[in-house]
Coordinates of C-alpha atoms in Angstrom, one line a residue:
X9 CA 20.9 72.6 -24.3
X10 CA 17.7 72.0 -26.2
X11 CA 19.4 69.4 -28.4
X12 CA 20.9 67.6 -25.4
X13 CA 17.5 67.4 -23.8
X14 CA 15.9 66.2 -27.0
X15 CA 18.7 63.5 -27.2
X16 CA 18.0 62.4 -23.6
X17 CA 14.3 62.3 -24.4
X18 CA 14.8 60.1 -27.4
X19 CA 17.0 57.7 -25.5
X20 CA 14.5 57.2 -22.6
X21 CA 11.7 56.9 -25.1
X22 CA 13.6 54.1 -26.8
X23 CA 14.2 52.4 -23.5
X24 CA 10.6 52.6 -22.2
X25 CA 7.9 50.5 -23.9
X26 CA 4.3 51.6 -24.1
X27 CA 3.3 47.9 -24.2
X28 CA 4.9 47.3 -20.8
X29 CA 2.6 47.9 -17.8
X30 CA 5.6 48.8 -15.6
X31 CA 6.9 51.4 -18.0
X32 CA 3.5 52.9 -18.5
X33 CA 3.1 53.1 -14.8
X34 CA 6.5 54.9 -14.4
X35 CA 5.7 57.4 -17.1
X36 CA 2.2 58.1 -15.7
X37 CA 3.4 58.6 -12.2
X38 CA 6.2 60.9 -13.4
X39 CA 3.7 62.9 -15.3
X40 CA 1.5 63.3 -12.3
X41 CA 4.3 64.4 -10.1
X42 CA 5.4 67.0 -12.7
X43 CA 1.8 68.3 -13.2
X44 CA 1.2 68.6 -9.5
X45 CA 4.2 70.8 -9.2
X46 CA 6.2 68.4 -7.1
X47 CA 9.5 69.2 -8.8
X48 CA 11.4 72.0 -7.0
X49 CA 14.9 73.5 -7.0
X50 CA 15.3 72.7 -10.7
X51 CA 18.7 73.7 -12.1
X52 CA 19.7 73.1 -15.7
X53 CA 23.3 73.1 -16.8
X54 CA 25.0 72.2 -20.0
X55 CA 25.2 68.4 -19.3
X56 CA 23.4 68.0 -16.0
X57 CA 19.9 68.7 -14.6
X58 CA 19.3 68.7 -10.9
X59 CA 16.0 68.7 -9.1
X60 CA 14.2 67.8 -5.9
X61 CA 10.9 65.8 -6.1
X62 CA 8.4 65.8 -3.2
X63 CA 6.9 62.3 -3.2
X64 CA 6.1 60.4 -0.1
X65 CA 9.6 61.5 0.9
X66 CA 11.8 64.1 -0.7
X67 CA 14.3 62.7 -3.2
X68 CA 17.2 64.2 -5.0
X69 CA 17.5 63.6 -8.8
X70 CA 20.4 64.2 -11.2
X71 CA 20.0 63.6 -14.9
X72 CA 23.1 63.2 -17.0
X73 CA 22.2 64.3 -20.5
X74 CA 25.5 63.1 -22.0
X75 CA 25.5 59.7 -20.3
X76 CA 22.0 58.9 -19.2
X77 CA 23.0 55.7 -17.5
X78 CA 24.9 57.8 -15.0
X79 CA 21.6 59.5 -14.0
X80 CA 20.7 59.0 -10.3
X81 CA 17.9 59.3 -7.8
X82 CA 18.1 58.9 -4.0
X83 CA 15.0 56.6 -4.1
X84 CA 15.5 52.8 -3.8
X85 CA 14.6 52.1 -7.5
X86 CA 17.3 50.5 -9.6
X87 CA 16.1 51.4 -13.1
X88 CA 14.6 54.6 -14.5
X89 CA 12.1 55.8 -11.9
X90 CA 9.1 58.2 -11.8
X91 CA 11.2 60.9 -10.1
X92 CA 13.7 61.0 -12.9
X93 CA 10.8 61.2 -15.4
X94 CA 9.2 64.1 -13.3
X95 CA 12.4 66.1 -13.4
X96 CA 12.8 65.4 -17.1
X97 CA 9.3 66.6 -17.8
X98 CA 9.9 69.7 -15.8
X99 CA 13.0 70.6 -17.7
X100 CA 11.5 69.5 -21.1
X101 CA 8.5 71.8 -20.6
X102 CA 10.9 74.8 -20.7
X103 CA 11.4 74.4 -24.5
X104 CA 8.9 71.9 -25.8
X105 CA 5.5 70.2 -25.2
X106 CA 5.5 67.4 -22.6
X107 CA 2.1 66.2 -23.9
X108 CA 3.6 65.9 -27.4
X109 CA 6.5 63.8 -26.0
X110 CA 4.1 61.5 -24.2
X111 CA 1.9 61.1 -27.3
X112 CA 4.9 60.4 -29.5
X113 CA 6.1 57.8 -27.0
X114 CA 2.7 56.1 -26.7
X115 CA 2.5 55.8 -30.5
X116 CA 6.2 55.2 -31.3
X117 CA 5.4 51.8 -32.8
X118 CA 2.3 53.0 -34.7
X119 CA 3.2 53.5 -38.4
X120 CA -0.1 55.3 -39.1
X121 CA 0.5 57.8 -36.3
X122 CA 4.0 58.5 -37.6
X123 CA 2.6 59.0 -41.1
X124 CA 0.0 61.4 -39.7
X125 CA 2.7 63.4 -37.9
X126 CA 4.9 63.6 -40.9
X127 CA 2.0 64.9 -43.0
X128 CA 1.1 67.5 -40.4
X129 CA 4.6 68.8 -40.3
X130 CA 5.1 68.8 -44.0
X131 CA 4.7 71.8 -46.3
X132 CA 1.3 72.5 -47.9
X133 CA 1.3 74.2 -51.3
X134 CA -1.9 76.1 -51.9
X135 CA -3.6 75.5 -55.2
X136 CA -1.1 72.8 -56.3
X137 CA -1.5 70.3 -53.5
X138 CA -0.6 66.8 -54.3
X139 CA -1.0 63.7 -52.2
X140 CA 2.1 63.1 -50.2
X141 CA 3.8 59.8 -50.8
X142 CA 3.0 57.4 -48.0
X143 CA 5.9 55.7 -46.3
X144 CA 6.1 52.1 -47.3
X145 CA 5.1 49.8 -44.5
X146 CA 5.9 46.7 -46.5
X147 CA 8.5 46.1 -49.2
X148 CA 7.7 45.0 -52.7
X149 CA 7.8 41.2 -53.3
X150 CA 11.3 40.8 -54.7
X151 CA 14.6 40.1 -53.0
X152 CA 16.2 43.4 -53.8
X153 CA 13.3 45.3 -52.2
X154 CA 13.4 43.0 -49.2
X155 CA 17.1 43.5 -48.8
X156 CA 16.9 47.3 -49.0
X157 CA 14.0 47.3 -46.5
X158 CA 15.9 45.1 -44.0
X159 CA 18.9 47.5 -44.2
X160 CA 16.7 50.5 -43.5
X161 CA 15.0 48.9 -40.5
X162 CA 18.4 47.7 -39.2
X163 CA 19.7 51.2 -39.3
X164 CA 16.7 52.5 -37.4
X165 CA 16.4 49.8 -34.8
X166 CA 19.8 48.1 -34.4
X167 CA 22.3 51.0 -34.3
X168 CA 24.0 50.9 -31.0
X169 CA 23.5 53.9 -28.8
X170 CA 26.6 55.9 -27.8
X171 CA 26.2 54.8 -24.2
X172 CA 24.7 52.0 -22.1
X173 CA 21.4 52.5 -20.4
X174 CA 19.0 50.0 -18.6
X175 CA 16.7 48.4 -21.2
X176 CA 18.7 49.2 -24.3
X177 CA 19.3 45.5 -24.9
X178 CA 15.8 45.6 -26.4
X179 CA 17.1 46.7 -29.7
X180 CA 16.9 43.2 -31.1
X181 CA 13.3 42.9 -29.9
X182 CA 12.4 46.2 -31.5
X183 CA 13.9 45.0 -34.8
X184 CA 11.9 41.8 -34.7
X185 CA 8.7 43.7 -34.1
X186 CA 9.4 46.1 -37.0
X187 CA 10.1 43.1 -39.3
X188 CA 6.9 41.3 -38.1
X189 CA 4.8 44.3 -38.9
X190 CA 6.1 44.3 -42.5
X191 CA 5.9 40.6 -43.2
X192 CA 4.0 39.3 -46.3
X193 CA 0.3 38.7 -46.2
X194 CA 0.8 35.2 -47.5
X195 CA 1.7 33.2 -44.4
X196 CA 3.7 30.7 -46.3
X197 CA 6.3 33.3 -46.9
X198 CA 6.6 34.5 -43.3
X199 CA 9.3 32.0 -42.0
X200 CA 11.6 32.7 -44.9
X201 CA 11.0 36.4 -44.8
X202 CA 11.8 36.6 -41.0
X203 CA 14.8 34.3 -41.4
X204 CA 16.3 36.5 -44.1
X205 CA 15.5 39.7 -42.1
X206 CA 17.1 38.3 -38.9
X207 CA 20.1 37.2 -40.9
X208 CA 20.6 40.8 -42.3
X209 CA 20.1 42.2 -38.8
X210 CA 22.8 40.0 -37.4
X211 CA 25.1 41.0 -40.2
X212 CA 24.4 44.7 -39.4
X213 CA 25.3 44.0 -35.8
X214 CA 28.5 42.2 -36.8
X215 CA 29.6 45.4 -38.7
X216 CA 29.3 47.5 -35.5
X217 CA 31.8 45.4 -33.6
X218 CA 35.0 47.3 -32.9
X219 CA 37.7 47.5 -30.3
X220 CA 36.5 51.0 -29.3
X221 CA 33.2 49.7 -27.9
X222 CA 33.1 49.9 -24.1
X223 CA 32.2 46.9 -22.0
X224 CA 28.5 47.7 -21.7
X225 CA 27.9 48.2 -25.4
X226 CA 30.0 45.1 -26.2
X227 CA 27.7 43.1 -23.9
X228 CA 24.6 44.8 -25.5
X229 CA 26.0 43.8 -29.0
X230 CA 26.5 40.2 -27.9
X231 CA 23.0 39.9 -26.4
X232 CA 21.4 41.4 -29.5
X233 CA 23.3 39.0 -31.8
X234 CA 22.3 36.0 -29.7
X235 CA 18.7 37.0 -29.5
X236 CA 18.4 37.3 -33.3
X237 CA 20.4 34.0 -33.7
X238 CA 17.8 32.2 -31.6
X239 CA 15.0 33.8 -33.5
X240 CA 16.5 32.7 -36.9
X241 CA 16.8 29.1 -35.6
X242 CA 13.1 29.1 -34.8
X243 CA 12.1 30.6 -38.1
X244 CA 14.3 28.2 -40.1
X245 CA 12.8 25.3 -38.3
X246 CA 9.3 26.5 -39.2
X247 CA 10.3 27.0 -42.8
X248 CA 11.8 23.5 -43.1
X249 CA 8.6 21.9 -41.7
X250 CA 6.1 24.0 -43.7
X251 CA 5.1 24.0 -47.3
X252 CA 7.6 25.9 -49.4
X253 CA 6.0 28.9 -51.1
X254 CA 5.7 28.9 -54.9
X255 CA 8.4 30.7 -56.8
X256 CA 10.7 31.0 -53.7
X257 CA 13.8 29.6 -55.5
X258 CA 15.0 33.1 -56.5
X259 CA 14.8 34.3 -52.8
X260 CA 16.5 31.1 -51.5
X261 CA 19.3 31.3 -54.1
X262 CA 19.9 35.0 -53.1
X263 CA 19.8 34.0 -49.4
X264 CA 22.5 31.3 -50.0
X265 CA 24.7 33.8 -51.8
X266 CA 24.4 36.2 -48.8
X267 CA 26.4 33.7 -46.7
X268 CA 29.5 34.5 -48.7
X269 CA 30.0 37.6 -46.5
X270 CA 30.3 35.5 -43.4
X271 CA 33.9 34.7 -44.3
X272 CA 34.9 38.4 -44.0
X273 CA 34.0 39.4 -40.5
X274 CA 36.7 39.6 -37.9
X275 CA 34.7 38.4 -34.8
X276 CA 31.7 36.3 -33.8
X277 CA 33.3 33.1 -35.2
X278 CA 30.7 30.9 -33.4
X279 CA 27.7 32.7 -34.9
X280 CA 29.3 32.9 -38.4
X281 CA 29.9 29.2 -38.4
X282 CA 26.5 28.3 -37.0
X283 CA 24.6 30.6 -39.4
X284 CA 26.4 29.1 -42.3
X285 CA 25.4 25.6 -41.3
X286 CA 21.9 26.7 -40.6
X287 CA 21.3 28.3 -44.0
X288 CA 23.3 25.7 -46.0
X289 CA 21.1 22.9 -44.8
X290 CA 20.0 19.9 -46.8
X291 CA 16.4 21.2 -46.9
X292 CA 17.3 24.7 -48.1
X293 CA 20.0 23.9 -50.7
X294 CA 20.2 21.4 -53.5
X295 CA 23.0 18.9 -54.1
X296 CA 24.1 21.0 -57.2
X297 CA 24.2 24.2 -55.2
X298 CA 26.3 22.6 -52.4
X299 CA 28.7 21.3 -55.0
X300 CA 29.1 24.7 -56.6
X301 CA 29.6 26.3 -53.1
X302 CA 32.2 23.8 -52.2
X303 CA 34.2 24.5 -55.4
X304 CA 33.9 28.2 -54.7
X305 CA 35.3 27.8 -51.1
X306 CA 38.1 25.4 -52.2
X307 CA 39.3 28.0 -54.7
X308 CA 39.1 30.7 -52.2
X309 CA 40.5 29.4 -48.9
X310 CA 44.2 29.3 -50.1
X311 CA 44.1 33.1 -50.5
X312 CA 42.5 34.0 -47.2
X313 CA 44.1 35.0 -43.9
X314 CA 44.7 32.1 -41.5
X315 CA 41.6 32.7 -39.3
X316 CA 39.3 33.1 -42.2
X317 CA 40.8 30.2 -44.1
X318 CA 40.2 28.0 -41.0
X319 CA 36.5 29.0 -41.0
X320 CA 36.4 28.4 -44.8
X321 CA 37.8 24.9 -44.4
X322 CA 35.1 24.1 -41.8
X323 CA 32.4 25.4 -44.1
X324 CA 33.7 22.8 -46.6
X325 CA 33.6 20.2 -43.9
X326 CA 29.9 21.1 -43.3
X327 CA 29.1 20.6 -46.9
X328 CA 30.9 17.3 -47.1
X329 CA 29.0 16.1 -44.0
X330 CA 25.7 16.9 -45.7
X331 CA 26.8 14.6 -48.6
X332 CA 27.8 11.8 -46.1
X333 CA 31.5 12.2 -47.2
X334 CA 32.8 11.8 -43.7
X335 CA 36.3 10.5 -44.6
X336 CA 37.0 13.6 -46.7
X337 CA 35.6 15.8 -43.9
X338 CA 37.8 14.1 -41.3
X339 CA 40.9 14.5 -43.5
X340 CA 40.4 18.3 -43.5
X341 CA 39.8 18.3 -39.7
X342 CA 43.1 16.4 -39.2
X343 CA 44.9 19.0 -41.3
X344 CA 43.6 21.8 -39.1
X345 CA 44.7 20.0 -36.0
X346 CA 43.6 21.1 -32.5
X347 CA 42.0 24.3 -33.8
X348 CA 39.3 22.1 -35.3
X349 CA 38.1 21.1 -31.8
X350 CA 36.2 24.4 -31.5
X351 CA 34.0 23.6 -34.5
X352 CA 34.0 19.8 -33.8
X353 CA 32.4 20.4 -30.4
X354 CA 29.2 21.7 -32.1
X355 CA 29.3 19.1 -34.9
X356 CA 29.5 16.3 -32.3
X357 CA 26.7 17.9 -30.3
X358 CA 24.4 17.9 -33.4
X359 CA 25.3 14.3 -34.3
X360 CA 24.7 13.3 -30.6
X361 CA 21.2 14.9 -30.7
X362 CA 20.4 13.0 -33.9
X363 CA 21.7 9.8 -32.2
X364 CA 24.3 9.3 -35.0
X365 CA 26.6 7.7 -32.5
X366 CA 28.3 5.2 -34.8
X367 CA 29.1 8.1 -37.2
X368 CA 30.7 10.0 -34.4
X369 CA 33.4 7.4 -33.6
X370 CA 36.3 8.6 -35.9
X371 CA 35.6 12.2 -35.0
X372 CA 35.6 11.5 -31.3
X373 CA 38.8 9.6 -31.6
X374 CA 40.4 12.8 -33.1
X375 CA 38.7 15.0 -30.5
X376 CA 39.9 13.1 -27.5
X377 CA 43.5 13.2 -28.8
X378 CA 43.5 16.9 -29.5
X379 CA 41.2 18.5 -26.9
X380 CA 44.0 19.2 -24.4
X381 CA 46.2 20.9 -27.0
X382 CA 43.2 23.0 -28.0
X383 CA 42.5 24.0 -24.4
X384 CA 46.1 25.0 -23.7
X385 CA 46.5 27.0 -26.9
X386 CA 43.1 28.7 -27.2
X387 CA 42.0 29.3 -23.6
X388 CA 44.4 31.2 -21.4
X389 CA 42.5 30.9 -18.1
X390 CA 42.2 27.7 -16.2
X391 CA 38.6 28.1 -15.3
X392 CA 37.7 28.6 -19.0
X393 CA 39.5 25.4 -19.8
X394 CA 37.6 23.6 -17.1
X395 CA 34.2 25.0 -18.2
X396 CA 34.9 24.1 -21.8
X397 CA 35.9 20.6 -20.9
X398 CA 32.8 20.1 -18.7
X399 CA 30.6 21.1 -21.6
X400 CA 32.4 18.8 -24.0
X401 CA 31.9 15.9 -21.5
X402 CA 28.1 16.4 -21.8
X403 CA 28.5 15.2 -25.4
X404 CA 31.1 12.5 -24.9
X405 CA 29.4 10.7 -22.0
X406 CA 26.1 9.8 -23.8
X407 CA 28.2 8.9 -26.9
X408 CA 30.3 6.5 -24.8
X409 CA 27.2 4.9 -23.2
X410 CA 25.6 4.4 -26.6
X411 CA 28.6 2.9 -28.3
X412 CA 30.2 1.2 -25.3
X413 CA 33.4 3.1 -26.2
X414 CA 34.3 4.0 -22.6
X415 CA 37.9 3.9 -23.6
X416 CA 37.5 7.1 -25.5
X417 CA 35.8 8.8 -22.5
X418 CA 38.6 7.6 -20.2
X419 CA 41.2 8.8 -22.7
X420 CA 39.7 12.2 -22.8
X421 CA 39.5 12.4 -19.0
X422 CA 43.1 11.1 -18.6
X423 CA 44.5 13.5 -21.3
X424 CA 42.9 16.6 -19.8
X425 CA 44.2 16.3 -16.2
X426 CA 44.2 18.5 -14.1
X427 CA 41.0 20.1 -15.6
X428 CA 39.3 16.8 -15.5
X429 CA 40.3 15.9 -12.0
X430 CA 36.8 15.8 -10.5
X431 CA 34.9 14.1 -13.3
X432 CA 37.8 11.6 -13.8
X433 CA 37.8 10.8 -10.1
X434 CA 34.0 10.1 -10.2
X435 CA 34.5 8.0 -13.4
X436 CA 37.2 5.8 -11.8
X437 CA 35.3 5.5 -8.5
X438 CA 32.1 4.4 -10.3
X439 CA 34.0 1.9 -12.3
X440 CA 35.6 0.6 -9.0
X441 CA 39.0 1.2 -10.4
X442 CA 40.3 2.1 -7.0
X443 CA 44.0 1.7 -7.7
X444 CA 43.8 4.2 -10.5
X445 CA 41.6 6.5 -8.4
X446 CA 44.2 6.5 -5.6
X447 CA 47.1 7.1 -8.1
X448 CA 45.2 10.1 -9.5
X449 CA 44.7 11.6 -6.0
X450 CA 48.4 11.0 -5.2
X451 CA 49.6 12.6 -8.4
X452 CA 47.4 15.7 -7.9
X453 CA 48.2 15.9 -4.1
X454 CA 44.5 15.9 -3.1
X455 CA 43.5 16.0 0.6
X456 CA 41.3 13.0 0.3
X457 CA 39.6 13.2 3.8
X458 CA 38.6 16.8 3.0
X459 CA 37.6 16.3 -0.7
X460 CA 36.5 12.7 -0.9
X461 CA 35.5 11.5 2.6
X462 CA 32.7 9.3 1.6
X463 CA 34.6 7.7 -1.3
X464 CA 37.6 7.1 0.9
X465 CA 35.4 5.4 3.5
X466 CA 33.8 3.1 0.9
X467 CA 37.2 2.2 -0.6
X468 CA 38.6 1.5 2.8
X469 CA 35.7 -1.1 3.3
X470 CA 36.1 -2.8 -0.1
X471 CA 39.9 -2.5 -0.9
X472 CA 41.7 -0.8 1.9
X473 CA 45.3 -1.7 0.7
X474 CA 45.1 0.7 -2.2
X475 CA 44.7 3.6 0.2
X476 CA 48.1 3.0 1.9
X477 CA 50.3 5.1 -0.5
X478 CA 47.7 7.9 -0.5
X479 CA 47.5 8.1 3.3
X480 CA 51.3 7.9 3.7
X481 CA 51.7 10.8 1.3
X482 CA 49.1 12.9 3.1
X483 CA 50.8 12.3 6.5
X484 CA 54.2 13.6 5.2
X485 CA 52.6 16.6 3.5
X486 CA 50.7 17.6 6.6
X487 CA 53.7 17.2 8.9
X488 CA 55.5 19.5 6.5
X489 CA 53.0 22.2 7.3
X490 CA 54.6 22.5 10.8
X491 CA 51.5 23.8 12.6
X492 CA 49.2 22.3 15.2
X493 CA 46.2 22.1 12.9
X494 CA 48.2 20.2 10.3
X495 CA 49.5 17.8 12.9
X496 CA 46.0 17.0 14.0
X497 CA 45.0 16.2 10.4
X498 CA 48.1 14.1 10.1
X499 CA 47.0 12.1 13.2
X500 CA 43.6 11.5 11.5
X501 CA 45.3 9.9 8.6
X502 CA 47.6 7.9 10.8
X503 CA 44.5 6.5 12.6
X504 CA 43.1 5.5 9.2
X505 CA 46.5 3.8 8.4
X506 CA 46.4 1.9 11.7
X507 CA 42.9 0.6 10.9
X508 CA 44.0 -0.6 7.5
X509 CA 47.1 -2.3 8.7
X510 CA 45.1 -4.1 11.4
X511 CA 42.5 -5.2 8.8
X512 CA 45.3 -6.5 6.6
X513 CA 46.8 -8.2 9.6
X514 CA 50.1 -6.3 9.2
X515 CA 50.3 -4.9 12.7
X516 CA 54.2 -5.3 12.9
X517 CA 54.5 -3.2 9.7
X518 CA 52.3 -0.5 11.4
X519 CA 54.3 -0.6 14.6
X520 CA 57.6 -0.2 12.6
X521 CA 56.1 2.7 10.6
X522 CA 54.8 4.7 13.6
X523 CA 58.0 4.1 15.5
X524 CA 60.0 5.3 12.5
X525 CA 57.8 8.4 12.1
X526 CA 57.9 9.3 15.8
X527 CA 61.7 9.0 15.8
X528 CA 62.2 11.0 12.5
X529 CA 60.1 13.9 13.8
X530 CA 61.0 13.7 17.5
X531 CA 62.1 17.4 17.5
X532 CA 58.6 18.5 16.6
X533 CA 57.1 18.7 20.1
X534 CA 53.6 19.7 19.0
X535 CA 53.5 16.8 16.7
X536 CA 54.7 14.4 19.4
X537 CA 51.9 15.8 21.7
X538 CA 49.3 15.1 19.0
X539 CA 50.6 11.6 18.6
X540 CA 50.2 11.0 22.3
X541 CA 46.7 12.6 22.4
X542 CA 45.7 10.3 19.6
X543 CA 47.1 7.3 21.5
X544 CA 49.3 6.4 18.6
X545 CA 52.4 6.3 20.8
X546 CA 52.9 5.7 24.5
X547 CA 53.2 8.7 26.9
X548 CA 56.6 7.4 27.9
X549 CA 57.8 7.8 24.3

């Protein structure tokens, strides 16, 4: 029981931050409630602790020592509350000092406090006392020492807990703070030091991914990776724009070598690809180093599994793009086929941000031809296909405007129907290509008056004849619904048709059509009634 309670105490100490005013407030109020004797009916089992806390109102508290996230309190608070802390303190006091727990929590980020505690608890040998070795706060100034230090800090701060609990997503922040406390005194080294540390932290997180992770820990892992990824982007940007420290070549060379491990991780393809491109940048690597890396990859990819080989080929593409060898890069992309669209999306986004629009043209031509095959093969759910396409359009639209290659934008929209139905409809309407717009709505069986009422109204003013096939189709579909509401909608479309025929001075054609329609569906009494109410046929009919 003592071990389980200690475990629970360690986890909530990791969740709560002494630097957060809210967390300090929760701990303080919980301590006050415990010390005032407000915790009653305390029962301690193997895995659960129950208690009642007399606050403004009585609340019932249950602490789950095995799965702390399942702990509960009848108060309105969503996260860990003062009542849970009060019950924990009451139980903890049975076997340990609550004051010591609070002190340890307050100073959990204080290296000197930890050192003092370790010295106080260590053995003392009378007469032969020797000074205890102080725990290193900073590593020695060499890459091997840095690497070992990063590994130790990652094990301490980035190891996923065995359960999910509110606030445990802070592991990445805790890792960053630990790294920042250990950074070199020479500020020129700080961006490189942090970049390397965050890279090693991400690699440590990669290694924890497995199918056995539950949903919550999987999400925690994703969030932590993403947080460190954003941090390394910031630090790499700082390093590229600052003065490079003297004798940093050894560190940078070792850093580049570390990227070789990115090929051998089963998941996180996006982050592996992005990290590789971030580190193997023109400012961090030399032309000779990139040539050697390319040769290494070319000799390696043929022996790799398909997924890893695909990533390896795109790493080669990145190196070729740095050397402006676009034709060779495009040749590899064409060999990969639709699968390359995943990586190409990010490449095009980068080129678009750099306004390299002319350079993008051959890659966009490949992209627009292969994007639908990629969506169908690699995204099983339609909403994911639609979301991916909408994100891709954020890149292709400004490219088309800059290069006047609207044909490529239209090709992409046309090829990705039905996922592009809405943006393609907007595109055709803005271009005043009303005939194509109508053909698209007919092909996709869209209820135009419901989905595009304003557009239909404007088209009816400018080019009403193109709406005829669309409205005719809508009428037949609605009559097929065989219910009163559908018949009313059909009459709405018929009135639109009558207006168009009159505007085109084709009244006889309208009269023939409505007579034919009334006769064809004469057995549908409700439909006939709606026609009469709409004054589309005479009451005598």
